[in-house]
Coordinates of N, CA and C and ligand atoms in Angstrom, one line a residue:
M1 N 11.5 -32.5 13.4 CA 10.4 -31.7 13.0 C 10.5 -30.4 13.3
P2 N 10.3 -29.6 12.4 CA 10.7 -28.1 12.8 C 9.6 -27.8 13.7
R3 N 10.2 -26.6 14.5 CA 9.3 -25.7 15.7 C 8.4 -25.0 14.6
R4 N 6.9 -25.2 15.0 CA 6.3 -24.1 14.2 C 6.0 -22.9 15.0
P5 N 6.4 -21.7 14.0 CA 6.3 -20.5 14.5 C 5.0 -20.2 15.3
F6 N 5.3 -19.2 16.3 CA 4.5 -18.6 17.5 C 4.1 -17.4 17.4
I7 N 3.4 -16.3 17.0 CA 3.1 -14.9 17.2 C 2.1 -14.7 18.4
A8 N 2.5 -14.1 19.3 CA 1.4 -13.6 20.3 C 1.4 -12.3 20.1
G9 N 0.3 -11.8 20.7 CA 0.2 -10.1 21.0 C -0.3 -9.9 22.2
N10 N 0.3 -9.0 22.9 CA 0.4 -8.7 24.3 C -0.2 -7.5 24.0
W11 N -1.7 -7.3 24.1 CA -2.7 -5.6 24.0 C -2.2 -5.2 25.3
K12 N -1.8 -5.2 26.6 CA -1.5 -5.0 27.7 C -2.8 -4.3 28.1
M13 N -2.4 -3.1 28.7 CA -3.7 -2.3 29.1 C -4.3 -1.8 28.2
H14 N -4.5 -2.2 27.1 CA -5.4 -1.3 26.1 C -6.8 -2.3 25.5
K15 N -7.3 -1.7 24.8 CA -8.4 -2.1 24.3 C -9.6 -2.7 25.0
G16 N -10.5 -2.4 25.8 CA -11.8 -2.3 26.6 C -12.5 -3.2 25.9
P17 N -13.5 -3.7 26.4 CA -14.4 -4.7 25.5 C -14.7 -4.1 23.9
V18 N -15.2 -3.0 23.6 CA -15.9 -2.6 22.7 C -14.6 -2.2 21.9
E19 N -13.5 -1.8 22.0 CA -12.4 -1.6 21.0 C -11.8 -2.7 20.7
A20 N -11.4 -3.8 21.9 CA -11.2 -5.2 21.7 C -12.0 -6.0 20.5
D21 N -13.4 -5.6 20.5 CA -14.1 -6.3 19.4 C -13.8 -6.0 18.5
R22 N -13.4 -4.6 18.4 CA -13.2 -3.9 17.0 C -11.9 -4.6 16.2
L23 N -10.9 -4.7 17.2 CA -9.8 -5.3 16.8 C -9.8 -6.6 16.4
A24 N -10.4 -7.4 17.0 CA -10.7 -8.7 16.6 C -11.5 -9.1 15.4
T25 N -12.3 -8.0 15.1 CA -13.1 -8.3 13.8 C -12.2 -7.4 12.9
E26 N -11.6 -6.8 12.9 CA -10.6 -6.9 12.1 C -9.2 -7.8 11.5
L27 N -9.1 -8.5 12.9 CA -7.9 -9.2 12.7 C -8.4 -10.4 11.9
K28 N -9.8 -10.9 12.0 CA -10.3 -12.5 11.9 C -9.8 -12.8 10.7
P29 N -10.6 -11.7 9.5 CA -10.1 -12.0 8.0 C -8.8 -12.0 7.6
L30 N -7.8 -11.2 8.5 CA -6.5 -11.3 8.0 C -5.5 -12.6 8.1
L31 N -6.3 -13.3 9.5 CA -5.7 -14.8 10.2 C -6.2 -15.9 9.7
V32 N -7.4 -15.6 9.3 CA -8.7 -17.1 9.5 C -7.6 -17.9 8.4
D33 N -7.1 -17.5 7.2 CA -6.5 -18.7 6.5 C -5.1 -19.1 6.8
E34 N -4.5 -18.4 8.2 CA -3.2 -18.8 8.3 C -2.9 -20.6 9.1
T35 N -2.1 -20.8 8.2 CA -2.2 -22.6 8.4 C -0.5 -22.8 9.1
A36 N 0.3 -22.3 8.5 CA 1.6 -22.4 9.2 C 2.4 -22.0 10.6
V37 N 1.5 -20.7 10.9 CA 2.1 -20.2 12.3 C 1.1 -20.3 13.3
D38 N 1.3 -20.6 14.8 CA 0.3 -20.5 15.7 C 0.1 -19.1 15.9
V39 N -1.3 -18.5 16.1 CA -1.4 -17.2 16.7 C -2.2 -17.3 17.6
A40 N -1.9 -16.0 18.9 CA -2.6 -15.9 19.8 C -2.7 -14.2 20.3
V41 N -3.8 -13.7 20.8 CA -3.9 -12.6 21.1 C -4.3 -12.5 22.7
A42 N -3.3 -11.6 23.6 CA -3.9 -11.5 24.9 C -4.4 -10.2 25.2
P43 N -5.7 -10.1 25.1 CA -6.4 -8.6 25.6 C -6.6 -8.7 27.4
P44 N -6.8 -7.5 27.7 CA -7.3 -7.4 29.1 C -8.4 -8.5 29.5
F45 N -8.1 -8.7 30.7 CA -9.1 -9.8 31.4 C -11.1 -9.3 31.0
V46 N -11.0 -8.4 31.3 CA -12.4 -8.1 31.0 C -12.6 -8.0 29.2
S47 N -11.7 -7.9 28.3 CA -12.4 -8.1 26.7 C -12.2 -9.7 26.4
I48 N -11.6 -10.4 27.1 CA -11.6 -11.8 26.9 C -12.6 -12.5 26.1
P49 N -13.9 -12.1 27.0 CA -15.2 -13.0 26.5 C -15.4 -12.3 25.0
A50 N -15.2 -11.2 24.8 CA -15.6 -10.5 23.5 C -14.5 -10.9 22.6
V51 N -13.5 -11.0 22.7 CA -12.3 -11.6 21.7 C -12.9 -13.2 21.7
V52 N -13.0 -13.8 22.6 CA -13.1 -15.1 22.0 C -14.2 -15.5 21.3
A53 N -15.4 -14.6 21.5 CA -16.5 -14.8 20.8 C -16.2 -14.6 19.3
R54 N -15.4 -13.2 19.1 CA -15.3 -13.1 18.0 C -14.4 -14.0 17.1
L55 N -13.4 -14.3 18.0 CA -12.5 -15.1 16.8 C -12.5 -16.8 16.9
K56 N -13.9 -17.3 17.4 CA -14.2 -18.5 17.4 C -14.2 -18.9 16.1
H57 N -13.5 -20.3 15.8 CA -13.2 -20.9 14.4 C -12.5 -20.1 13.8
S58 N -11.8 -19.3 14.0 CA -10.8 -18.5 13.2 C -9.4 -18.9 13.5
G59 N -9.0 -19.9 14.2 CA -7.7 -20.6 14.5 C -6.8 -19.5 15.4
V60 N -7.3 -18.2 15.7 CA -6.4 -17.8 16.4 C -6.9 -17.6 18.0
H61 N -5.9 -18.3 18.6 CA -6.1 -18.4 20.2 C -6.0 -17.1 21.2
V62 N -6.5 -17.2 22.1 CA -6.6 -16.0 23.0 C -6.0 -16.5 24.2
A63 N -5.4 -15.4 25.0 CA -4.2 -15.7 26.1 C -4.8 -14.8 27.3
G64 N -4.4 -15.3 28.6 CA -4.6 -14.1 29.4 C -3.3 -13.8 29.5
Q65 N -3.2 -12.3 30.5 CA -1.7 -11.8 30.5 C -1.1 -12.3 31.8
D66 N -1.8 -12.8 32.4 CA -1.3 -13.3 33.9 C -2.5 -13.7 34.4
L67 N -2.1 -14.7 35.6 CA -3.3 -15.5 36.3 C -2.6 -15.4 37.8
H68 N -3.4 -16.2 38.5 CA -3.2 -16.2 40.3 C -2.6 -17.7 40.1
T69 N -1.8 -17.7 41.6 CA -1.4 -18.9 41.8 C -2.5 -20.0 41.7
E70 N -3.4 -19.5 42.9 CA -4.5 -20.3 43.3 C -5.5 -20.5 42.0
A71 N -6.3 -21.9 42.0 CA -7.8 -21.9 41.5 C -8.7 -21.0 42.0
G72 N -8.7 -20.5 43.2 CA -9.8 -19.6 43.6 C -9.6 -19.1 45.1
G73 N -10.3 -18.3 45.5 CA -10.5 -17.8 46.7 C -10.4 -16.4 47.3
A74 N -10.4 -15.8 48.3 CA -10.2 -14.6 48.8 C -9.2 -14.0 48.3
H75 N -8.8 -13.3 46.5 CA -7.5 -12.8 46.4 C -8.3 -11.7 45.5
T76 N -8.5 -10.7 46.1 CA -9.4 -9.6 45.4 C -8.4 -8.9 44.4
G77 N -9.3 -9.1 43.1 CA -8.3 -8.4 42.1 C -7.6 -9.4 41.0
S78 N -7.9 -10.5 41.4 CA -6.7 -11.7 40.8 C -7.8 -12.5 40.0
I79 N -7.3 -12.9 39.3 CA -7.7 -13.9 38.2 C -7.2 -15.6 38.5
A80 N -8.2 -16.1 38.7 CA -7.6 -17.7 38.2 C -7.4 -18.6 36.8
G81 N -6.4 -19.2 36.7 CA -5.9 -20.0 35.3 C -7.5 -20.6 35.2
E82 N -8.0 -21.2 35.9 CA -9.2 -22.2 35.7 C -10.4 -21.3 35.0
M83 N -10.4 -19.7 35.3 CA -11.1 -18.8 35.1 C -11.0 -18.6 33.7
L84 N -10.1 -18.4 33.1 CA -9.3 -18.1 31.8 C -9.5 -19.3 31.1
R85 N -9.4 -20.3 31.7 CA -9.9 -21.5 30.7 C -11.3 -21.6 30.4
A86 N -11.7 -21.6 31.4 CA -13.4 -21.5 31.7 C -14.1 -20.3 30.3
A87 N -13.3 -19.2 30.2 CA -13.4 -17.8 29.5 C -12.8 -18.4 28.1
G88 N -12.4 -19.7 27.7 CA -11.8 -19.8 26.6 C -10.6 -19.5 25.9
C89 N -9.4 -19.5 27.3 CA -8.4 -19.0 26.6 C -7.6 -20.6 26.6
A90 N -6.5 -20.5 26.0 CA -5.7 -21.5 25.5 C -4.2 -21.4 26.2
Y91 N -3.8 -19.9 26.4 CA -2.3 -19.4 26.9 C -2.6 -18.6 28.0
V92 N -1.6 -18.6 28.5 CA -1.3 -17.3 29.3 C 0.1 -17.1 29.5
I93 N 0.5 -15.4 29.9 CA 1.5 -15.2 29.4 C 1.9 -14.8 31.1
V94 N 3.2 -15.1 31.3 CA 3.7 -15.3 32.8 C 5.2 -14.7 32.6
G95 N 4.9 -14.0 34.1 CA 6.6 -13.3 34.1 C 6.8 -12.4 33.3
H96 N 5.8 -11.4 32.8 CA 6.5 -10.5 31.9 C 7.1 -9.2 32.6
S97 N 8.0 -8.6 32.1 CA 8.9 -8.1 32.8 C 8.2 -6.6 33.5
E98 N 7.1 -6.1 32.9 CA 6.1 -5.4 33.5 C 5.7 -5.8 34.7
R99 N 5.4 -7.1 34.8 CA 5.2 -7.5 36.2 C 6.3 -7.6 37.4
R100 N 7.3 -8.0 36.4 CA 8.7 -8.3 37.3 C 9.5 -7.2 38.0
H101 N 9.2 -5.8 37.1 CA 9.7 -4.7 37.5 C 9.0 -4.0 38.0
G102 N 7.8 -4.0 37.3 CA 6.7 -3.2 37.7 C 6.0 -3.9 39.1
L103 N 6.1 -4.9 39.0 CA 4.8 -5.3 40.4 C 6.0 -5.8 41.4
G104 N 7.0 -6.2 41.1 CA 7.9 -7.0 42.0 C 7.8 -8.2 42.2
E105 N 7.6 -8.9 41.1 CA 7.1 -10.6 40.9 C 8.5 -11.1 40.7
D106 N 8.8 -11.7 41.6 CA 9.8 -12.7 41.6 C 9.9 -14.3 40.9
D107 N 11.0 -15.2 41.1 CA 11.2 -16.0 40.2 C 10.2 -17.3 41.0
I108 N 10.3 -17.1 41.9 CA 9.1 -18.2 43.2 C 7.7 -18.1 42.6
L109 N 7.5 -16.7 42.7 CA 6.2 -16.4 42.4 C 5.6 -17.2 41.0
I110 N 6.6 -16.5 39.9 CA 6.4 -17.0 38.7 C 6.3 -18.2 38.4
N111 N 7.1 -19.1 39.4 CA 7.0 -20.5 38.9 C 5.7 -20.9 39.4
K112 N 5.3 -20.5 40.5 CA 3.9 -20.9 41.1 C 2.9 -20.7 40.1
K113 N 2.8 -19.4 39.3 CA 2.1 -19.2 38.0 C 2.2 -20.1 37.2
V114 N 3.5 -20.5 36.7 CA 4.2 -21.5 35.5 C 3.2 -22.8 36.1
Q115 N 3.1 -23.5 37.3 CA 2.7 -24.6 37.4 C 1.1 -24.5 37.8
A116 N 0.7 -23.1 37.9 CA -1.0 -23.0 38.2 C -1.2 -23.0 36.5
A117 N -0.6 -22.2 35.8 CA -1.1 -22.8 34.3 C -1.3 -24.0 33.8
F118 N 0.1 -24.9 34.1 CA -0.5 -26.3 33.4 C -1.8 -26.9 34.1
R119 N -1.7 -26.9 35.4 CA -2.9 -26.9 36.2 C -4.2 -27.0 36.0
A120 N -4.5 -25.5 35.3 CA -5.7 -25.4 34.8 C -5.7 -25.5 33.4
G121 N -4.9 -26.2 32.7 CA -5.0 -26.5 31.3 C -4.6 -25.6 30.4
L122 N -3.8 -24.5 30.8 CA -3.5 -23.3 30.2 C -1.6 -24.1 29.3
L123 N -1.4 -22.9 28.4 CA 0.1 -23.3 27.9 C 0.7 -21.7 28.2
P124 N 1.7 -21.9 29.2 CA 2.3 -20.7 29.3 C 3.5 -20.3 28.8
I125 N 3.5 -18.9 28.5 CA 4.5 -18.3 27.8 C 4.9 -17.3 28.9
L126 N 6.6 -18.3 29.2 CA 7.2 -17.6 30.1 C 8.5 -16.5 30.0
C127 N 8.0 -15.6 30.1 CA 8.9 -14.5 29.8 C 10.3 -14.1 31.1
I128 N 11.2 -14.0 29.8 CA 12.4 -13.8 30.5 C 13.3 -12.8 29.9
G129 N 14.5 -12.2 30.5 CA 15.0 -10.9 29.5 C 15.9 -10.3 31.2
E130 N 17.0 -9.7 30.5 CA 17.9 -9.0 31.2 C 17.6 -7.5 31.3
T131 N 18.0 -6.6 32.0 CA 17.7 -5.2 32.0 C 19.0 -4.5 31.3
L132 N 19.0 -3.2 31.1 CA 20.2 -3.0 30.2 C 21.5 -2.9 31.2
E133 N 20.9 -2.7 32.8 CA 22.4 -2.7 33.7 C 23.0 -3.9 33.5
D134 N 22.0 -4.8 33.5 CA 22.3 -6.3 33.7 C 23.5 -6.4 32.4
R135 N 22.8 -6.0 31.2 CA 23.8 -6.2 29.9 C 25.0 -5.7 29.9
Q136 N 25.0 -4.0 30.5 CA 26.3 -3.3 30.1 C 27.3 -3.9 31.0
A137 N 26.6 -4.8 32.4 CA 27.3 -5.4 33.5 C 28.1 -6.6 33.1
G138 N 27.1 -7.1 31.5 CA 28.1 -8.7 31.4 C 27.1 -9.7 31.6
R139 N 26.0 -9.2 32.2 CA 25.5 -10.5 33.5 C 24.4 -11.1 32.4
V140 N 24.2 -10.8 31.2 CA 23.1 -11.5 30.4 C 22.8 -13.2 30.8
E141 N 24.1 -13.6 30.6 CA 23.8 -15.6 31.0 C 23.4 -15.6 32.4
D142 N 24.1 -15.3 33.2 CA 23.7 -15.1 34.5 C 22.3 -14.8 34.7
V143 N 21.7 -13.8 34.5 CA 20.4 -13.1 34.9 C 19.7 -14.2 33.8
I144 N 19.7 -14.6 33.0 CA 18.9 -15.6 32.1 C 18.5 -16.9 32.5
G145 N 19.9 -17.4 32.9 CA 20.2 -18.5 33.4 C 19.4 -18.7 34.9
G146 N 19.5 -17.8 35.7 CA 18.8 -17.6 36.8 C 17.1 -17.4 36.5
Q147 N 16.7 -16.8 35.6 CA 15.2 -16.9 35.1 C 14.5 -17.8 34.6
L148 N 15.5 -18.9 34.1 CA 15.2 -20.4 33.8 C 15.1 -21.2 34.9
E149 N 15.9 -21.1 35.5 CA 16.1 -22.1 36.7 C 15.3 -21.8 37.5
G150 N 14.8 -20.4 38.0 CA 13.7 -20.3 39.1 C 12.5 -20.5 38.2
G151 N 12.2 -20.1 37.2 CA 11.2 -20.2 36.3 C 10.6 -21.5 36.0
L152 N 11.3 -22.4 36.0 CA 11.1 -24.0 35.4 C 11.2 -25.2 36.3
E153 N 11.6 -24.7 37.6 CA 11.8 -25.4 38.5 C 10.6 -26.3 38.8
G154 N 10.8 -27.5 38.9 CA 10.0 -28.6 39.4 C 8.9 -29.3 38.2
L155 N 9.3 -28.7 37.0 CA 8.2 -28.9 35.7 C 9.3 -30.1 35.6
F156 N 8.6 -31.2 34.6 CA 8.6 -32.5 34.1 C 9.1 -32.1 32.8
A157 N 10.4 -32.8 32.2 CA 10.6 -32.3 30.9 C 9.6 -32.2 29.8
D158 N 8.7 -33.2 29.9 CA 7.6 -33.5 28.8 C 6.7 -32.1 29.0
Q159 N 6.8 -31.4 30.0 CA 6.1 -30.0 30.1 C 6.5 -29.0 29.2
L160 N 7.8 -29.1 29.0 CA 8.4 -28.2 28.4 C 8.3 -27.9 27.0
P161 N 8.1 -28.6 25.8 CA 7.7 -28.4 24.7 C 6.2 -27.4 24.8
P162 N 5.6 -28.0 25.4 CA 4.2 -27.1 25.2 C 4.5 -26.0 26.1
L163 N 5.6 -25.3 26.7 CA 5.5 -24.0 26.9 C 6.2 -23.3 25.9
T164 N 5.9 -22.1 26.1 CA 7.1 -21.3 24.8 C 7.6 -20.4 26.3
L165 N 8.9 -20.2 25.6 CA 9.9 -19.0 26.4 C 9.7 -17.7 25.7
A166 N 9.4 -16.8 25.9 CA 10.1 -15.6 25.4 C 11.2 -14.6 25.8
Y167 N 12.0 -14.6 25.2 CA 12.9 -13.5 25.2 C 12.6 -12.4 25.1
E168 N 12.9 -11.5 26.3 CA 12.1 -9.9 26.0 C 13.2 -9.4 26.7
P169 N 14.3 -9.0 26.5 CA 15.2 -7.7 26.7 C 14.4 -6.7 27.3
V170 N 14.7 -6.3 28.5 CA 13.7 -5.1 29.0 C 14.0 -4.2 28.4
W171 N 15.3 -3.3 28.0 CA 15.6 -2.5 27.6 C 15.1 -2.2 26.2
A172 N 14.3 -3.3 25.4 CA 14.0 -3.4 23.9 C 12.3 -3.2 24.2
I173 N 11.9 -3.3 25.2 CA 10.1 -3.3 25.4 C 9.8 -1.9 25.4
G174 N 8.7 -1.8 24.3 CA 8.2 -0.5 24.7 C 9.4 0.6 24.0
T175 N 10.3 0.2 23.7 CA 11.0 1.3 23.6 C 11.7 2.0 22.3
G176 N 11.2 1.0 21.4 CA 11.4 1.1 20.0 C 12.9 0.8 19.7
V177 N 13.8 0.4 20.5 CA 15.0 -0.2 20.5 C 14.9 -1.6 20.3
T178 N 15.2 -2.3 19.3 CA 15.3 -3.8 19.2 C 16.8 -4.1 19.0
A179 N 16.5 -5.4 20.3 CA 17.9 -5.9 20.0 C 17.9 -6.7 18.4
S180 N 19.3 -6.4 17.9 CA 19.7 -6.7 16.7 C 19.7 -8.5 16.6
P181 N 19.2 -8.7 15.3 CA 18.9 -10.1 15.1 C 20.1 -11.1 15.9
A182 N 21.3 -10.4 15.7 CA 22.5 -11.3 16.2 C 22.3 -11.3 17.5
Q183 N 22.0 -10.0 18.1 CA 22.2 -9.7 19.5 C 21.2 -10.9 20.0
A184 N 19.7 -10.8 19.7 CA 18.9 -11.7 20.0 C 19.1 -13.4 19.9
Q185 N 20.0 -13.6 18.4 CA 19.8 -14.8 18.5 C 21.1 -15.7 19.2
D186 N 22.3 -14.3 19.5 CA 23.2 -15.2 20.8 C 22.4 -15.6 22.2
V187 N 21.0 -14.8 22.5 CA 20.8 -15.2 23.8 C 19.9 -16.5 23.4
H188 N 19.1 -16.3 22.4 CA 18.4 -17.7 22.1 C 19.3 -18.8 21.7
A189 N 20.5 -18.9 21.3 CA 21.2 -19.9 21.4 C 21.6 -20.1 22.8
F190 N 21.7 -19.4 23.6 CA 22.2 -19.5 25.2 C 20.8 -20.4 25.7
I191 N 20.0 -20.0 25.7 CA 18.4 -20.7 26.2 C 18.6 -22.1 25.9
R192 N 18.7 -22.4 24.3 CA 18.8 -23.5 23.9 C 19.4 -24.3 24.6
G193 N 20.8 -23.9 24.5 CA 22.0 -24.8 25.3 C 21.8 -24.9 26.5
W194 N 21.1 -24.1 27.2 CA 20.9 -24.3 28.6 C 19.9 -25.6 28.7
L195 N 19.1 -25.4 27.7 CA 17.5 -26.4 27.8 C 18.4 -28.0 27.5
R196 N 19.5 -27.8 26.6 CA 20.1 -28.8 26.2 C 21.0 -29.4 27.1
A197 N 21.7 -28.7 28.2 CA 22.4 -29.2 29.0 C 21.7 -29.9 30.3
R198 N 20.2 -29.8 30.4 CA 19.7 -30.1 31.3 C 18.3 -30.9 31.3
Y199 N 17.8 -31.3 30.3 CA 16.6 -32.0 29.9 C 17.0 -33.0 28.9
P200 N 16.5 -34.0 28.4 CA 16.3 -34.7 27.0 C 16.7 -34.2 26.1
A201 N 17.1 -34.6 24.9 CA 17.7 -33.7 23.7 C 16.2 -33.3 23.2
Y202 N 15.1 -33.9 22.9 CA 13.9 -33.5 22.5 C 13.2 -32.1 22.9
V203 N 14.0 -31.8 24.5 CA 13.5 -30.7 24.9 C 13.8 -29.3 24.0
A204 N 14.9 -29.5 24.1 CA 15.6 -28.0 23.4 C 15.3 -28.5 22.0
E205 N 14.9 -29.2 21.3 CA 14.9 -29.4 20.1 C 13.1 -28.9 19.8
Q206 N 12.5 -29.1 20.3 CA 11.0 -28.8 20.2 C 10.7 -27.3 21.3
T207 N 11.2 -27.0 22.1 CA 10.5 -25.7 23.0 C 10.6 -24.6 22.0
R208 N 9.8 -23.9 22.2 CA 9.5 -22.4 21.2 C 10.0 -21.8 21.9
I209 N 11.2 -20.7 21.5 CA 11.7 -19.3 21.7 C 11.1 -18.0 21.3
Q210 N 10.3 -17.4 21.7 CA 10.0 -16.1 21.1 C 10.6 -15.2 21.2
Y211 N 11.0 -14.2 20.4 CA 11.6 -12.9 21.0 C 10.8 -11.5 21.1
G212 N 10.7 -11.0 21.9 CA 10.0 -9.8 22.3 C 10.7 -8.5 22.5
G213 N 10.2 -7.3 22.2 CA 10.6 -6.2 22.1 C 10.7 -5.3 21.0
S214 N 10.0 -4.4 21.0 CA 9.7 -3.7 19.8 C 10.0 -4.4 18.3
V215 N 9.3 -5.4 18.6 CA 9.2 -6.5 17.1 C 7.8 -5.4 16.0
K216 N 8.4 -5.4 14.8 CA 7.2 -4.6 14.0 C 7.4 -5.2 12.7
P217 N 6.5 -4.6 11.6 CA 6.3 -5.3 10.3 C 7.8 -5.1 9.8
N218 N 8.6 -3.9 10.1 CA 10.0 -3.7 9.3 C 11.5 -4.6 9.4
N219 N 11.1 -5.1 10.9 CA 12.0 -5.7 11.5 C 12.0 -7.2 12.0
A220 N 10.6 -7.7 11.5 CA 10.3 -8.9 11.9 C 10.9 -10.2 10.9
A221 N 10.7 -10.0 9.8 CA 11.3 -11.3 9.2 C 12.7 -11.5 9.6
E222 N 13.7 -10.4 9.4 CA 14.9 -10.7 9.6 C 15.2 -11.0 11.2
L223 N 14.4 -10.7 12.3 CA 14.5 -11.4 13.5 C 14.2 -12.6 13.5
L224 N 12.8 -13.2 12.8 CA 12.3 -14.2 12.9 C 13.2 -15.3 11.6
S225 N 14.0 -15.3 10.8 CA 14.9 -15.8 10.2 C 16.3 -16.3 10.9
Q226 N 16.5 -15.7 12.1 CA 17.4 -16.6 13.0 C 17.0 -18.0 13.3
P227 N 18.3 -18.9 13.5 CA 17.5 -20.2 13.7 C 17.1 -20.5 15.1
D228 N 17.3 -20.2 15.9 CA 16.7 -20.0 17.2 C 15.6 -19.7 18.0
I229 N 15.1 -18.2 16.7 CA 13.9 -17.4 17.0 C 13.1 -18.2 16.6
D230 N 12.0 -18.6 17.3 CA 10.9 -19.6 16.5 C 9.5 -18.6 16.6
G231 N 9.4 -17.4 16.9 CA 8.3 -16.5 17.0 C 8.6 -15.8 17.6
A232 N 7.7 -14.4 18.2 CA 7.3 -12.9 18.6 C 6.3 -13.2 19.4
L233 N 6.9 -12.6 20.4 CA 5.5 -11.6 21.5 C 5.7 -10.0 21.4
V234 N 4.3 -9.8 20.8 CA 4.5 -8.3 20.2 C 3.3 -7.6 20.9
G235 N 4.0 -6.2 21.5 CA 3.4 -5.4 22.4 C 2.9 -4.3 21.2
G236 N 3.2 -3.3 21.2 CA 2.6 -2.0 20.5 C 2.6 -2.3 19.3
A237 N 2.9 -3.1 18.4 CA 2.6 -3.3 17.0 C 1.5 -4.5 16.7
A238 N 0.8 -5.1 18.1 CA -0.4 -5.8 18.1 C -1.3 -5.4 17.9
L239 N -1.5 -4.0 18.3 CA -2.5 -3.3 18.5 C -3.2 -2.8 17.1
R240 N -2.2 -2.9 16.0 CA -2.9 -2.5 14.6 C -3.2 -3.9 13.7
A241 N -4.4 -3.9 13.4 CA -4.5 -5.5 12.7 C -3.6 -5.5 11.5
D242 N -3.3 -4.6 10.6 CA -2.5 -4.8 9.7 C -1.2 -5.1 10.2
A243 N -0.5 -4.6 11.0 CA 1.0 -4.4 11.3 C 0.9 -6.1 12.1
F244 N -0.2 -6.7 13.0 CA 0.1 -7.7 13.4 C -0.1 -8.5 12.2
A245 N -0.9 -8.7 11.5 CA -0.8 -9.6 10.2 C 0.2 -9.8 9.7
D246 N 1.1 -8.2 9.3 CA 2.5 -8.9 8.5 C 3.2 -9.4 9.6
I247 N 3.6 -9.3 10.7 CA 4.2 -9.9 11.4 C 3.7 -11.4 11.4
V248 N 2.8 -11.8 11.5 CA 2.5 -13.2 11.6 C 2.8 -13.9 10.3
R249 N 2.9 -13.0 9.0 CA 3.0 -13.6 7.9 C 4.6 -13.5 7.6
A250 N 5.2 -12.9 8.3 CA 6.8 -12.4 8.4 C 7.3 -13.8 8.8
A251 N 6.4 -14.6 9.6 CA 7.0 -15.8 10.3 C 6.7 -17.1 9.4
R252 N 6.3 -16.8 8.5 CA 5.9 -18.4 7.7 C 7.0 -19.0 7.2
Ligands
LIG301 P1 6.8 -3.9 22.2 O1 6.2 -5.1 23.8 O2 6.6 -4.8 21.4 O3 5.5 -2.9 22.8 O4 8.2 -3.8 22.8 C1 6.7 -6.6 23.4 C2 6.3 -6.8 25.1 O5 6.1 -6.3 26.1 O6 5.8 -7.9 24.9

């Protein structure tokens, strides 16, 4: 069975409730008829209720951008996966590079968050990716392999296909520099081979691997046509309804 393309928009720290409702209102008619591609948007926490309400029955899913490792408790400023689920989220982004590098999240914490997402009934989108320094030092496979090892620790094989991996080279995020389709495909093929070597064959066949890092309407089709690129995690271009819908169409 071919892997169903999956496009997710990460709104990051943009779009409060009013603007988020406006963007969701613009997106809905553009995406409501989409049957070939799974689509999700990840608004900031405070905007999730507005976006869930607006996108109800549209087929577009809502994702959290992060979650805490615990289901509840004295954790000022944090949001539990269970709360995201109760608010109507289906997915949650885990291990985004802006949290790994900006906030010092390591693979042990990220693995706990992946486990917490499953416990809450959310499907994790686990982000991995090397820095420019790693790439220049020829360490791409070491870094990606280590992030996979750490991030997926303790998961059962049958948890892998529902999870999405997002390969996001740090040097391509928000920089306007995209990995070339061949550069991205090389790493995606490495990731799939990594899965193949460690799990039953269906895991590598079925697990979706998104590419992220300056995906735009004008480069999406070529990236998405690569055999091991199953979708995209889109930042900047997800903030414009027409651009995001164009990227979704490119995934068909
Ligand atoms: P970008 O962000 O598309 O703005 O590069 C991608 C991401 O961080 O997921």
